[in-house]
Coordinates of C-alpha atoms and ligand atoms in Angstrom, one line a residue:
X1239 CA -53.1 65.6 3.1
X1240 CA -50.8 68.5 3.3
X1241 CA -47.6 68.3 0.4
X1242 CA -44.3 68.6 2.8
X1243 CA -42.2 71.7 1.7
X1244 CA -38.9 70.7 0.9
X1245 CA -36.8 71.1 4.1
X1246 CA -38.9 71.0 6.4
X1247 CA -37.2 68.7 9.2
X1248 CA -39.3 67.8 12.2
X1249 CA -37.6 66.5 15.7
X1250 CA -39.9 64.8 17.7
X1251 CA -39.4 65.1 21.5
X1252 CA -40.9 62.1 23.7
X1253 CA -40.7 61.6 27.4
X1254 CA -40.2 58.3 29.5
X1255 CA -40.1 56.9 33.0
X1256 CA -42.3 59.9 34.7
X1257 CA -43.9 63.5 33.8
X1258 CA -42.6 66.8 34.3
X1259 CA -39.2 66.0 33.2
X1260 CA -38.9 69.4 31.5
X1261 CA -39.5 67.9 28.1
X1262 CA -40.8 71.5 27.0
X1263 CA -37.8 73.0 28.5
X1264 CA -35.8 70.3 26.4
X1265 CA -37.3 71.2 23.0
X1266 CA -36.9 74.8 23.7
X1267 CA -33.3 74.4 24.2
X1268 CA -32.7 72.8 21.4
X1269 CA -34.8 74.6 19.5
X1270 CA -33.3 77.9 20.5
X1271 CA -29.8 76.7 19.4
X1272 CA -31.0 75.4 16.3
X1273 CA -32.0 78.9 15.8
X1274 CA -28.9 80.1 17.4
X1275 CA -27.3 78.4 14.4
X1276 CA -29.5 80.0 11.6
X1277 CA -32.1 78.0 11.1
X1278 CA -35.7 79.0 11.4
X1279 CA -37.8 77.2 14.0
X1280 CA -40.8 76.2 15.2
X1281 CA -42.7 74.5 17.6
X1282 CA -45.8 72.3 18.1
X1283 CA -47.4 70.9 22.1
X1284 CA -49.2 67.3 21.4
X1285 CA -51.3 67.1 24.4
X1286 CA -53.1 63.8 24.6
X1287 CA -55.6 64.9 27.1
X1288 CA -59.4 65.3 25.9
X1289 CA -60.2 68.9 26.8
X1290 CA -60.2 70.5 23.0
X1291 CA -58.0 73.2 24.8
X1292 CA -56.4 73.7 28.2
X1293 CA -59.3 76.8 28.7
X1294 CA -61.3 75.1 31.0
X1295 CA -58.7 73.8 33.4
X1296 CA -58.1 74.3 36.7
X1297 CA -54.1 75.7 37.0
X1298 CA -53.7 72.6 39.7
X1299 CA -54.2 70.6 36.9
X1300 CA -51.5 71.7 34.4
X1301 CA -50.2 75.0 35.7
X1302 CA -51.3 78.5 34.1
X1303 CA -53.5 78.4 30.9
X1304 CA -51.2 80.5 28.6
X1305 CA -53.0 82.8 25.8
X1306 CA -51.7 83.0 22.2
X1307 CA -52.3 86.0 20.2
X1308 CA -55.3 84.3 18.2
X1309 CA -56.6 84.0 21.4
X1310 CA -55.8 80.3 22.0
X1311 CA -55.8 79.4 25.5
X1312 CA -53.1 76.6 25.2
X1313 CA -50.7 74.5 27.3
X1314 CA -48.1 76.6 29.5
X1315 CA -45.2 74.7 26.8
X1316 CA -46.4 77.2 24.0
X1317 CA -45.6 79.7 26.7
X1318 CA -41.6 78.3 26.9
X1319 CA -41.5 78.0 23.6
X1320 CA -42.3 81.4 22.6
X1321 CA -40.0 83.3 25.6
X1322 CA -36.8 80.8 24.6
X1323 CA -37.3 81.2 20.2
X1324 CA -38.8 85.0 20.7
X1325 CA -41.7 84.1 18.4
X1326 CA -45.3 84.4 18.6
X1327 CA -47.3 81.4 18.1
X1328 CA -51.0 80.2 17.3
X1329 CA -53.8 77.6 18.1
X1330 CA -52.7 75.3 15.1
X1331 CA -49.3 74.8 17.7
X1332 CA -51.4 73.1 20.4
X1333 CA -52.5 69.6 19.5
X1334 CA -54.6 68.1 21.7
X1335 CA -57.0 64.3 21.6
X1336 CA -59.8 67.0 21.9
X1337 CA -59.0 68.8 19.2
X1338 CA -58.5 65.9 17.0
X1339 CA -61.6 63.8 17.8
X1340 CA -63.8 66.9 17.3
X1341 CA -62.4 67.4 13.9
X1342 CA -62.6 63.5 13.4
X1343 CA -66.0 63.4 13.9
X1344 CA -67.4 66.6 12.3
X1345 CA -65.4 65.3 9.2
X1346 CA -68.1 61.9 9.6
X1347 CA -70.8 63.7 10.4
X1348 CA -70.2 66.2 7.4
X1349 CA -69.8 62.7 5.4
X1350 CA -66.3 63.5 4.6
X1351 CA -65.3 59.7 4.6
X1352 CA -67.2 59.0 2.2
X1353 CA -68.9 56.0 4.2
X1354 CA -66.0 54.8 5.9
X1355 CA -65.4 53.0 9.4
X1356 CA -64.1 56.0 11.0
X1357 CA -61.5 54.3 13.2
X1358 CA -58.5 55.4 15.5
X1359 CA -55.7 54.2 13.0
X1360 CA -56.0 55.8 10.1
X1361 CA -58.2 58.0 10.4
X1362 CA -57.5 60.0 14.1
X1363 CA -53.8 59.1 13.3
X1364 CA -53.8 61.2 9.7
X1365 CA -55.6 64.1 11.3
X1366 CA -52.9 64.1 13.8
X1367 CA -49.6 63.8 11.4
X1368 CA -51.9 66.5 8.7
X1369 CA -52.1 68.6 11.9
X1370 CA -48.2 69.0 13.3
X1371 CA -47.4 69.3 9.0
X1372 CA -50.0 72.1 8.8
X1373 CA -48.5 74.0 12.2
X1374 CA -45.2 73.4 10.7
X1375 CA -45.5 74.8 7.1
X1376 CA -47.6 76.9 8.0
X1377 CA -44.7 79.1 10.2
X1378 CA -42.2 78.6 7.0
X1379 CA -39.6 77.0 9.7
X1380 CA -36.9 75.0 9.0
X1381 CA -37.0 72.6 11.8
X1382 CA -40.2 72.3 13.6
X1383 CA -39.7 70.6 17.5
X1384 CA -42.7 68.5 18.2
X1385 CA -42.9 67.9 21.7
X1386 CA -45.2 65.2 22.9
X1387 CA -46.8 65.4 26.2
X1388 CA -47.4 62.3 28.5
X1389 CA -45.2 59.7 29.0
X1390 CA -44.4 57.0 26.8
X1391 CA -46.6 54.0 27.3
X1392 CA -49.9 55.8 28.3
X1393 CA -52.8 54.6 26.9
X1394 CA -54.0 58.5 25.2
X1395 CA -50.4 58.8 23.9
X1396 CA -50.7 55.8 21.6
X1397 CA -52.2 57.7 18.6
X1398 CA -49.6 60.3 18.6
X1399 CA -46.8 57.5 19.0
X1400 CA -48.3 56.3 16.0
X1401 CA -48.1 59.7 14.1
X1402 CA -44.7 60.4 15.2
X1403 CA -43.5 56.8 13.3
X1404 CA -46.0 58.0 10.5
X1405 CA -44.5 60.9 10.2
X1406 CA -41.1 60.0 9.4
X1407 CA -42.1 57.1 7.0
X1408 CA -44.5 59.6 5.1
X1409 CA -41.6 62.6 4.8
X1410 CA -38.7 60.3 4.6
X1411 CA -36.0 59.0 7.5
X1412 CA -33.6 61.9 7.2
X1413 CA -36.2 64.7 7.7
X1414 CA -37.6 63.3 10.9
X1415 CA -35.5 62.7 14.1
X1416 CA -36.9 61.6 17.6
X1417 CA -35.2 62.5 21.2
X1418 CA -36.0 60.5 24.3
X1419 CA -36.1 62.7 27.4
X1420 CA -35.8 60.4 30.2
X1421 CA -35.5 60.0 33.9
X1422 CA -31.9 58.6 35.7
X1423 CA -32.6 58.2 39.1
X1424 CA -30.1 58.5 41.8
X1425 CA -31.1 55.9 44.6
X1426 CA -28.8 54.1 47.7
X1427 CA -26.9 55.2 50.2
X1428 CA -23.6 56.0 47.8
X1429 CA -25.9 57.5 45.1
X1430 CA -25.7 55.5 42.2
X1431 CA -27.7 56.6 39.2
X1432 CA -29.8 53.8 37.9
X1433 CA -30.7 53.1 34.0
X1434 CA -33.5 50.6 34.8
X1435 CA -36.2 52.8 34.2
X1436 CA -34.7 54.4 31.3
X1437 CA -33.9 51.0 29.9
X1438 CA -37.6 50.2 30.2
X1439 CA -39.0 53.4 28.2
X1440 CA -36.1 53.2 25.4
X1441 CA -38.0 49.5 24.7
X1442 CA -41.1 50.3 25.1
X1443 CA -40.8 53.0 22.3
X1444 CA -39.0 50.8 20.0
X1445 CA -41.8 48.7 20.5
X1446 CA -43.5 51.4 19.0
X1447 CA -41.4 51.3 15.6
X1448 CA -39.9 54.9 17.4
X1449 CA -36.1 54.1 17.7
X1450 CA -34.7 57.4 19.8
X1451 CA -31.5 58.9 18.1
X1452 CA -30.9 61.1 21.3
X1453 CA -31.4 60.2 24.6
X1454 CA -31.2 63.1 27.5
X1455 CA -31.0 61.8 30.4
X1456 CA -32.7 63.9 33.6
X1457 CA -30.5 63.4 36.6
X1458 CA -29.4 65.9 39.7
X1459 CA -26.0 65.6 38.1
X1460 CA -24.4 64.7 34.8
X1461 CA -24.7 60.8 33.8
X1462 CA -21.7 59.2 34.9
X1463 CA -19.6 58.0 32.1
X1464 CA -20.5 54.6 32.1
X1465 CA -23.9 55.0 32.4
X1466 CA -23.8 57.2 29.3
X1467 CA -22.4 54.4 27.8
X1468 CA -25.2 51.9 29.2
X1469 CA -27.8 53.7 27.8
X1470 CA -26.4 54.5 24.5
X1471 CA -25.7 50.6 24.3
X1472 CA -29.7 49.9 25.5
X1473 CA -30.6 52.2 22.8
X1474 CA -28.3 51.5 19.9
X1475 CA -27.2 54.9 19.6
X1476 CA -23.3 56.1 19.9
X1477 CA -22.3 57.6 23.2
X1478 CA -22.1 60.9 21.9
X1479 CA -25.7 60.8 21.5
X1480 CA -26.3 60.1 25.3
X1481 CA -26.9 64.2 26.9
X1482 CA -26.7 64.3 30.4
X1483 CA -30.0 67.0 31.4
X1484 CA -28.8 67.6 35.5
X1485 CA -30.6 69.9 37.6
X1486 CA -29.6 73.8 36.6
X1487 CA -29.4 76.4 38.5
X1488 CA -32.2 78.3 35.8
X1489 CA -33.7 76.9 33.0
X1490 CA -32.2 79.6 31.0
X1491 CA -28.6 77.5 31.4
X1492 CA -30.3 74.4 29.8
X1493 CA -29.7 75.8 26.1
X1494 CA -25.7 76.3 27.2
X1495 CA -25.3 72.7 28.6
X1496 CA -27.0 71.0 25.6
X1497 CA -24.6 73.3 23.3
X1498 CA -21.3 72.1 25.4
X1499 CA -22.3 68.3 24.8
X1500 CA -22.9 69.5 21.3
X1501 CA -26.6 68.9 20.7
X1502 CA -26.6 70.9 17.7
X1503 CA -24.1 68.8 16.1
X1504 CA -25.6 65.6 16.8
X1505 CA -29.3 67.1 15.5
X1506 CA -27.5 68.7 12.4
X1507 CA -26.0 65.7 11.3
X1508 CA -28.8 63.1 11.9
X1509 CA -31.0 65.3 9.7
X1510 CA -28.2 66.1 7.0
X1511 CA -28.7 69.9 8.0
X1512 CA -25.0 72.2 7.2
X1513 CA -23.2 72.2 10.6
X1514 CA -23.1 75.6 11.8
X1515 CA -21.8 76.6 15.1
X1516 CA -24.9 78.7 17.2
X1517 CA -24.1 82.0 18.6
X1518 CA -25.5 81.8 21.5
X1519 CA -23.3 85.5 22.7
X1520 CA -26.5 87.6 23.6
X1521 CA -28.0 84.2 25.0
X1522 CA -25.3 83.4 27.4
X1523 CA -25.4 87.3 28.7
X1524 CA -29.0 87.0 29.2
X1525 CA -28.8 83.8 31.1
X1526 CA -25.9 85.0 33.3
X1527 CA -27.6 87.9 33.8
X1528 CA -30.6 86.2 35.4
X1529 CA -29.0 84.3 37.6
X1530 CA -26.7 86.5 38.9
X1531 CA -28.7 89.8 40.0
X1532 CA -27.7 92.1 42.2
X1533 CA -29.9 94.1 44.8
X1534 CA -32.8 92.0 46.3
X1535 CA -36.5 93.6 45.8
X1536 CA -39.3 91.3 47.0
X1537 CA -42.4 91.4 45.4
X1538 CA -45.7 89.7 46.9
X1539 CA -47.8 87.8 44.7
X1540 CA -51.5 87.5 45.4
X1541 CA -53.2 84.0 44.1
X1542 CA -54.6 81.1 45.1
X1543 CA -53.1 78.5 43.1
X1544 CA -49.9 79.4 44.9
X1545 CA -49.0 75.9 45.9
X1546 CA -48.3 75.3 42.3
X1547 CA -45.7 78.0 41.2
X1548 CA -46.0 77.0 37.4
X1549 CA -49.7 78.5 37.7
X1550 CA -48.4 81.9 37.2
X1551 CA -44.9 80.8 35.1
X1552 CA -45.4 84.2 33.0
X1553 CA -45.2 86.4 35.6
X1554 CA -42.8 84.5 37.4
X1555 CA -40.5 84.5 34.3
X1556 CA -41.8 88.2 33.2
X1557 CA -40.3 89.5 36.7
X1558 CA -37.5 87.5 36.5
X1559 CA -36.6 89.3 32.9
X1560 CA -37.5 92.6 34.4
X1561 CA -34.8 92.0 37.0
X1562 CA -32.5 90.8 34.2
X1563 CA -32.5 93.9 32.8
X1564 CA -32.6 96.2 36.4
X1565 CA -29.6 94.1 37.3
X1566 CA -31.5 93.2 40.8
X1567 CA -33.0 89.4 41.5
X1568 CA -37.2 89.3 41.9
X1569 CA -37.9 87.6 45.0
X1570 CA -41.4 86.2 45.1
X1571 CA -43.5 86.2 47.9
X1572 CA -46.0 84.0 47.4
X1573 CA -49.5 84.8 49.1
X1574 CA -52.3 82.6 49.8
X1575 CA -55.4 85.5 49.3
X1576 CA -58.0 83.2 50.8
X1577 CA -55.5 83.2 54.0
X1578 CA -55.3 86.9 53.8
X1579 CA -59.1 86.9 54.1
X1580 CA -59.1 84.5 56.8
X1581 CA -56.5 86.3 59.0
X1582 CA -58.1 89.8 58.1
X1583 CA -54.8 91.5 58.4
X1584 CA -52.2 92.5 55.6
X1585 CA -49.5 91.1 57.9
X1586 CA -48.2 88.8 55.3
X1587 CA -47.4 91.4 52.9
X1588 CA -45.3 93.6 55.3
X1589 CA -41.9 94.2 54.3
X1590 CA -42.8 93.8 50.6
X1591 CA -41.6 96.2 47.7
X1592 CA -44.3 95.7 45.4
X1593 CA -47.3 94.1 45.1
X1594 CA -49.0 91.8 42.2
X1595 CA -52.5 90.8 41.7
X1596 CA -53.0 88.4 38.5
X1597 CA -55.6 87.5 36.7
X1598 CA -58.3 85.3 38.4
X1599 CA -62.0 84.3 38.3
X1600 CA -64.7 83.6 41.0
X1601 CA -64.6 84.7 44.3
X1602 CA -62.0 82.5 46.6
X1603 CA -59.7 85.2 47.5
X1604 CA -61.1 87.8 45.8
X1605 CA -62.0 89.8 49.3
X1606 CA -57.9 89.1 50.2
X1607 CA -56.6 90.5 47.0
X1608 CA -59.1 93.5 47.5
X1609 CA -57.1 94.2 50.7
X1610 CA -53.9 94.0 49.3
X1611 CA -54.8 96.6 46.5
X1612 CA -56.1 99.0 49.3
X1613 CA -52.8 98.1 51.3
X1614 CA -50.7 99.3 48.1
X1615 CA -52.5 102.3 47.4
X1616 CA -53.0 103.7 51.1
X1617 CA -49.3 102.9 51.6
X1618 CA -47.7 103.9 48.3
X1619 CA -46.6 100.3 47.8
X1620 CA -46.0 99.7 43.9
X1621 CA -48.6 97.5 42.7
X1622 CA -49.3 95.9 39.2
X1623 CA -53.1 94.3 38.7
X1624 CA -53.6 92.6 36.1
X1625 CA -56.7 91.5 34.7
X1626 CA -58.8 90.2 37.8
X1627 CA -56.5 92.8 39.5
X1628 CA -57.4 95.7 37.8
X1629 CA -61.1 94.8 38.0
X1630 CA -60.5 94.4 41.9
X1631 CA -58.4 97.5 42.2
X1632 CA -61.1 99.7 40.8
X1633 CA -63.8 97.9 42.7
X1634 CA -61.4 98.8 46.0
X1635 CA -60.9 102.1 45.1
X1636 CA -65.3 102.9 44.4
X1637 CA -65.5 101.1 48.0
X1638 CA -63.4 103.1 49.6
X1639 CA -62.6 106.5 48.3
X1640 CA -65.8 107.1 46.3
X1641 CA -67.8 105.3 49.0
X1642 CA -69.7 102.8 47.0
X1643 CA -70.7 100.7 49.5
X1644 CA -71.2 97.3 48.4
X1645 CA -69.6 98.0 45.0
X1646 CA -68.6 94.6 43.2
X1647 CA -68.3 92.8 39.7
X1648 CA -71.3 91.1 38.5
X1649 CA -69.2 88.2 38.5
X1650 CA -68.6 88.3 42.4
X1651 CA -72.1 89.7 43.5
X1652 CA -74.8 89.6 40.5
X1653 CA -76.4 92.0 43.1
X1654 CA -74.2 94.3 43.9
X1655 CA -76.0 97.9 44.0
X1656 CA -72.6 99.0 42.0
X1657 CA -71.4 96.9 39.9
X1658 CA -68.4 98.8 38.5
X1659 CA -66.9 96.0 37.1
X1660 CA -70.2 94.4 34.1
X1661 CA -69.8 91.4 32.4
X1662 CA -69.2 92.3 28.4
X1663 CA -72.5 93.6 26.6
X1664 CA -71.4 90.6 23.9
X1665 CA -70.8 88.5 26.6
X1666 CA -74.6 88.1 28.1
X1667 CA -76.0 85.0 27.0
X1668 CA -73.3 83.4 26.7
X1669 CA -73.1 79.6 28.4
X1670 CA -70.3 77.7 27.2
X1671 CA -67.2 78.1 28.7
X1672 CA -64.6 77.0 26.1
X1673 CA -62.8 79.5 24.0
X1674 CA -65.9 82.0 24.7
X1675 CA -64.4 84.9 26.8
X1676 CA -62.9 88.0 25.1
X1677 CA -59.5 86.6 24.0
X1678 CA -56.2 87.1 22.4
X1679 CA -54.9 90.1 20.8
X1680 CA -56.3 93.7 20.8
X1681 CA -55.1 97.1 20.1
X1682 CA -54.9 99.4 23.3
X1683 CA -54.3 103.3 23.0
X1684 CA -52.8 105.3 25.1
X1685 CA -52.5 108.8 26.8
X1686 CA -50.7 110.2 28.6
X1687 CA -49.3 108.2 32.0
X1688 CA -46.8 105.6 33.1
X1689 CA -48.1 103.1 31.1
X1690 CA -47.4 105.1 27.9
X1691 CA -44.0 106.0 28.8
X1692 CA -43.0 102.5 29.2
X1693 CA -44.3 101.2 26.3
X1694 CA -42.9 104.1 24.5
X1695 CA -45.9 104.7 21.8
X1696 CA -49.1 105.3 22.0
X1697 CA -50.9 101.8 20.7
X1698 CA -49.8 98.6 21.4
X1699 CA -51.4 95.3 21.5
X1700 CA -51.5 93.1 24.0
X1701 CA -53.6 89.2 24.7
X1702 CA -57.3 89.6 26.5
X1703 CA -58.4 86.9 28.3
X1704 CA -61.7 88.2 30.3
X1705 CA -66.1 88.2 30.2
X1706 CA -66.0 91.2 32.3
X1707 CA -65.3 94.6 32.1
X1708 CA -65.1 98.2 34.1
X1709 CA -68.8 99.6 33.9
X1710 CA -68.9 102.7 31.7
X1711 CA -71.6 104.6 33.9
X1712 CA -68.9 104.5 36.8
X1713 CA -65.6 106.1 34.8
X1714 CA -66.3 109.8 35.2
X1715 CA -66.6 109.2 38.7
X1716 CA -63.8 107.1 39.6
X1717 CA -61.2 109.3 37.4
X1718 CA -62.7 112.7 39.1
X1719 CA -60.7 111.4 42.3
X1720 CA -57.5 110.4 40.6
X1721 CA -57.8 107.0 39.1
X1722 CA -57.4 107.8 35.6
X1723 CA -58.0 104.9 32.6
X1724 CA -54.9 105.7 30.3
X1725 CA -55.1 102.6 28.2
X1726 CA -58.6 102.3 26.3
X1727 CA -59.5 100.2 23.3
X1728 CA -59.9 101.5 19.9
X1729 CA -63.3 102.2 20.2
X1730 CA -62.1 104.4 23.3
X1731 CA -65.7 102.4 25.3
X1732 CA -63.5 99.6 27.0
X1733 CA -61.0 100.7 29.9
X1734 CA -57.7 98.7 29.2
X1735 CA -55.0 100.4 32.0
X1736 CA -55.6 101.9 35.0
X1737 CA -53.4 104.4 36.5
X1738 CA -53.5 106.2 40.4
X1739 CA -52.4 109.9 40.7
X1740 CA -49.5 110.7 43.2
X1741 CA -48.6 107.2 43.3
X1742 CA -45.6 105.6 43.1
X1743 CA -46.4 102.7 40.9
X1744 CA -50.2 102.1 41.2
X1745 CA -50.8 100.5 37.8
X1746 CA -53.0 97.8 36.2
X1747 CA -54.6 96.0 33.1
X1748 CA -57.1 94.5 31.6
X1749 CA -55.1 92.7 29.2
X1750 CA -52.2 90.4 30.1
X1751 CA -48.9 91.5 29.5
X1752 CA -47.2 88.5 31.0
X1753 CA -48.2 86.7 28.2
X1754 CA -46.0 89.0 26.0
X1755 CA -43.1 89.2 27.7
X1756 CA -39.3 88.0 26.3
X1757 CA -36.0 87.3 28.2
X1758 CA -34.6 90.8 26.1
X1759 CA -38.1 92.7 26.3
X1760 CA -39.6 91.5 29.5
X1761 CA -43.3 93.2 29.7
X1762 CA -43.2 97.1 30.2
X1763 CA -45.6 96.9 33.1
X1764 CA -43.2 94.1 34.7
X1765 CA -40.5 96.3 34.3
X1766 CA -42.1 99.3 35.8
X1767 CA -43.1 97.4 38.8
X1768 CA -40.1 95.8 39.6
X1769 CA -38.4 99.8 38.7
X1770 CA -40.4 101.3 41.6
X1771 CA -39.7 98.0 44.0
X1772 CA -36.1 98.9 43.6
X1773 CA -37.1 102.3 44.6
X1774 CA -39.3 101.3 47.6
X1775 CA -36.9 99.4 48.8
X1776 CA -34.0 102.7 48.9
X1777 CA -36.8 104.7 50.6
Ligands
LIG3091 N1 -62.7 87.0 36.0 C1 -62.4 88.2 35.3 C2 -63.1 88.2 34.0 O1 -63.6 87.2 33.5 C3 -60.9 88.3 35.1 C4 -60.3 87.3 34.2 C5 -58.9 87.2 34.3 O2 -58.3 87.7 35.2 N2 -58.2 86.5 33.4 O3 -63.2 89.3 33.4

């Protein structure tokens, strides 16, 4: 068992009624004005699901899988949390049944227990509460936010439930603090919000030994003062401790509401923490800046999990932060590839200022984003590829100005006669899928180009998340008719950025600079894109 440090003050965020109430959005907000007020924080994603990581989902399931700098493949929350507290986290922040079972039963199978029952309660329940105290001291925080995925009442939450109340008995009442997020309901012809369901949850965690000490309700407006009331008196708590959560225009005015009902006040006091006013000055001139925006550039993105916008949240967010700082609003264009393919025309991408390509695997669409790259580049429309889209750009560009016919990645076409884009030399061999692929962090340099004026030095480092790779044997050729690799890895043998002569804007990675990218430092490649949009669309 892990010794507590001496402040460390944990506020455990649990959601009733239904998912995707923005619980994760919640915990950043409060987070962010915790550190707004001083205080160091942290966070930690309990996801009760049995994958050991969110790797090896599909983005319909839980949107985009976002990559630490340790190379995690985590949970799109971590990704909130790190853009609203500015911090870089790792795998310990991402908790998941997977995780915790695999650990469980190594530890038996090692003979850690000693010749124990190895059961649920204590034994999964300790690995869990050791777990969110390790991520916690671990980061030297103050205050770590513990957000629990799932809803309140599901069968796979009930060990974490039972963590949470351990917790706070194990590191003592007034260092652990627990915030309902729950769901108000407007229903009826005069639109009267309802406190049934919310009622309902409140129970059902008390039930739990869990007794909320904040309750934010998730309505389309604030709660109506007497339905505040209700629920503080369902949930023995004082009015004051009853938030309202309605629908905002951006996320990014969440932290401002909570700090106008005083949040912070309520949190500082429950855990006996100095009351300091948050100064939230260069937060509040971000947020209005992202909302206000001045000149419209429209960008096209190029996926296939379209449907499901939170699939690509970091370049959604990373554009938006690019037109933060631009003073122009980034207006998405989302774009189906596999209808591009089936339509064989561009047509859905006229009119557009700039084009994005993300990362993707397998070959679904891979044909349509193919023909937007060629569309950019024949018609000096800005264009960012990453990852999948700079493997594809370079595969369009051998196809059709070197005149590689049938040229492909090994991952599309194992039989391609040029495959300019090889799977990893330490990839081959190589079968499970989970955590395997070349991941997280890793210095690029770079020479001279676009890419190394925006960045403004010559290395950086950026997160990887890929098996495949631009084939060596192919370089000279490709950059003897103007695609040029400015961005390499140390060892100078692995092409990181791509970069097209008398372009525009015709730039791509390998890595994923989405991942990287803050409200105040949105991702240099973002920035350039949406730089030459706004300069497309002047002609
Ligand atoms: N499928 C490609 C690879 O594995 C690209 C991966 C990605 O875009 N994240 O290398």
């Amino acid at each position: 068992m892990y010794t507590s440090v001496e402040l460390m003050k944990y506020i455990i965020v649990t959601g009733g009624v239904l998912s995707g109430l923005g619980k994760g959005i919640t915990s950043s907000s409060a987070g962010l004005l915790l550190q707004c007020a001083g205080y160091k924080v942290t966070a930690v994603k309990m996801d009760p699901y049995l994958n050991v990581d969110a790797g090896t989902m599909n983005p319909y399931e839980h949107g985009e899988v976002f990559v630490m700098k340790d190379g995690a493949e985590v949970d799109l929350d971590l990704g909130n949390y790190e853009r609203f507290l500015h911090c870089n986290l790792t795998s310990e922040h991402n908790i998941t049944t997977g995780k915790v079972y695999k650990k469980v039963i190594e530890k038996e199978r090692h003979g850690d227990y000693l010749g124990q029952t190895v059961q649920i309660i204590p034994h999964v329940v300790r690995e869990i509460v050791d777990g969110m105290r390790k991520a916690a001291e671990d980061s030297k925080a103050d205050i770590c936010m513990v957000e629990f995925g799932g809803t309140v009442g599901d069968i796979e939450s009930m060990p974490f439930m039972e963590a949470g109340r351990l917790l706070s008995r194990e590191e003592g009442k007034e260092n652990v603090m627990y915030i309902h997020t729950t769901l108000v309901p407007v229903v009826g012809s005069v639109g009267e919000q309802k406190t049934k369901p919310t009622q309902h949850s409140i129970k059902e965690l008390q039930g739990l030994g869990i007794r909320p000490d904040i309750i934010v309700g998730r309505s389309n407006d604030m709660l109506d003062e007497d339905i505040a009331a209700k629920i503080a008196f369902f949930a023995d708590i004082p009015r004051e401790a009853v938030i309202s959560a309605p629908d905002a225009q951006s996320i990014y005015d969440v932290p401002l509401m909570f700090l106008e009902q005083g949040l912070h006040e309520l949190i500082e006091k429950r855990l006996g923490l100095k009351t300091k006013k948050p100064d939230v000055t260069k937060w509040k001139d971000f947020a209005k800046r992202v909302s206000n925006g001045g000149d419209e550039v429209e960008i096209a993105l190029i996926g296939k999990y379209t449907a499901l916008k939170d699939s690509y949240i970091s370049h959604k967010e990373s554009l938006r932060y690019a037109g933060a700082v631009l003073g122009c609003r980034v207006k998405i264009r989302w774009i189906e590839a596999p209808d591009l393919e089936d339509s064989g025309t561009i047509k859905e991408l006229e009119g557009v200022n700039g084009v994005l390509v993300p990362g993707g695997f397998g070959n679904r669409g891979a044909e349509g984003k193919i023909m937007s790259a060629k569309w950019a580049r024949e018609q000096n429309i800005p264009y960012l590829g990453v990852c999948f889209g700079f493997q594809l750009a370079t595969i369009e560009f051998a196809r059709n100005v070197l005149g590689l016919k049938g040229a492909n990645s090994a991952e599309l076409d194992p039989k391609s006669p040029h495959p300019v884009v090889n799977i990893l030399p330490e990839q081959e061999g190589v079968d499970d899928m989970g955590a395997t692929m070349r991941l997280g962090d890793h210095d690029v340099n770079l020479s001279k180009g676009k890419a190394r004026s925006l960045y403004g030095k010559d290395t950086i480092s950026e997160r990887h998340r890929h098996r495949y790779e631009i084939n060596p044997e192919y370089i000279d050729r490709i950059e003897a008719k103007g695609l040029k690799y400015t961005g390499r890895d140390l060892s100078g043998r692995r092409m990181e950025i791509l970069e097209l002569e008398k372009h525009p804007y015709f730039v791509a990675s390998q890595f994923h600079p989405e991942f990287k990218s803050r409200p105040d430092e949105p991702s240099p490649l973002h920035l350039g894109l949406v730089k030459a949009a706004l300069t497309h669309k002047k002609g």
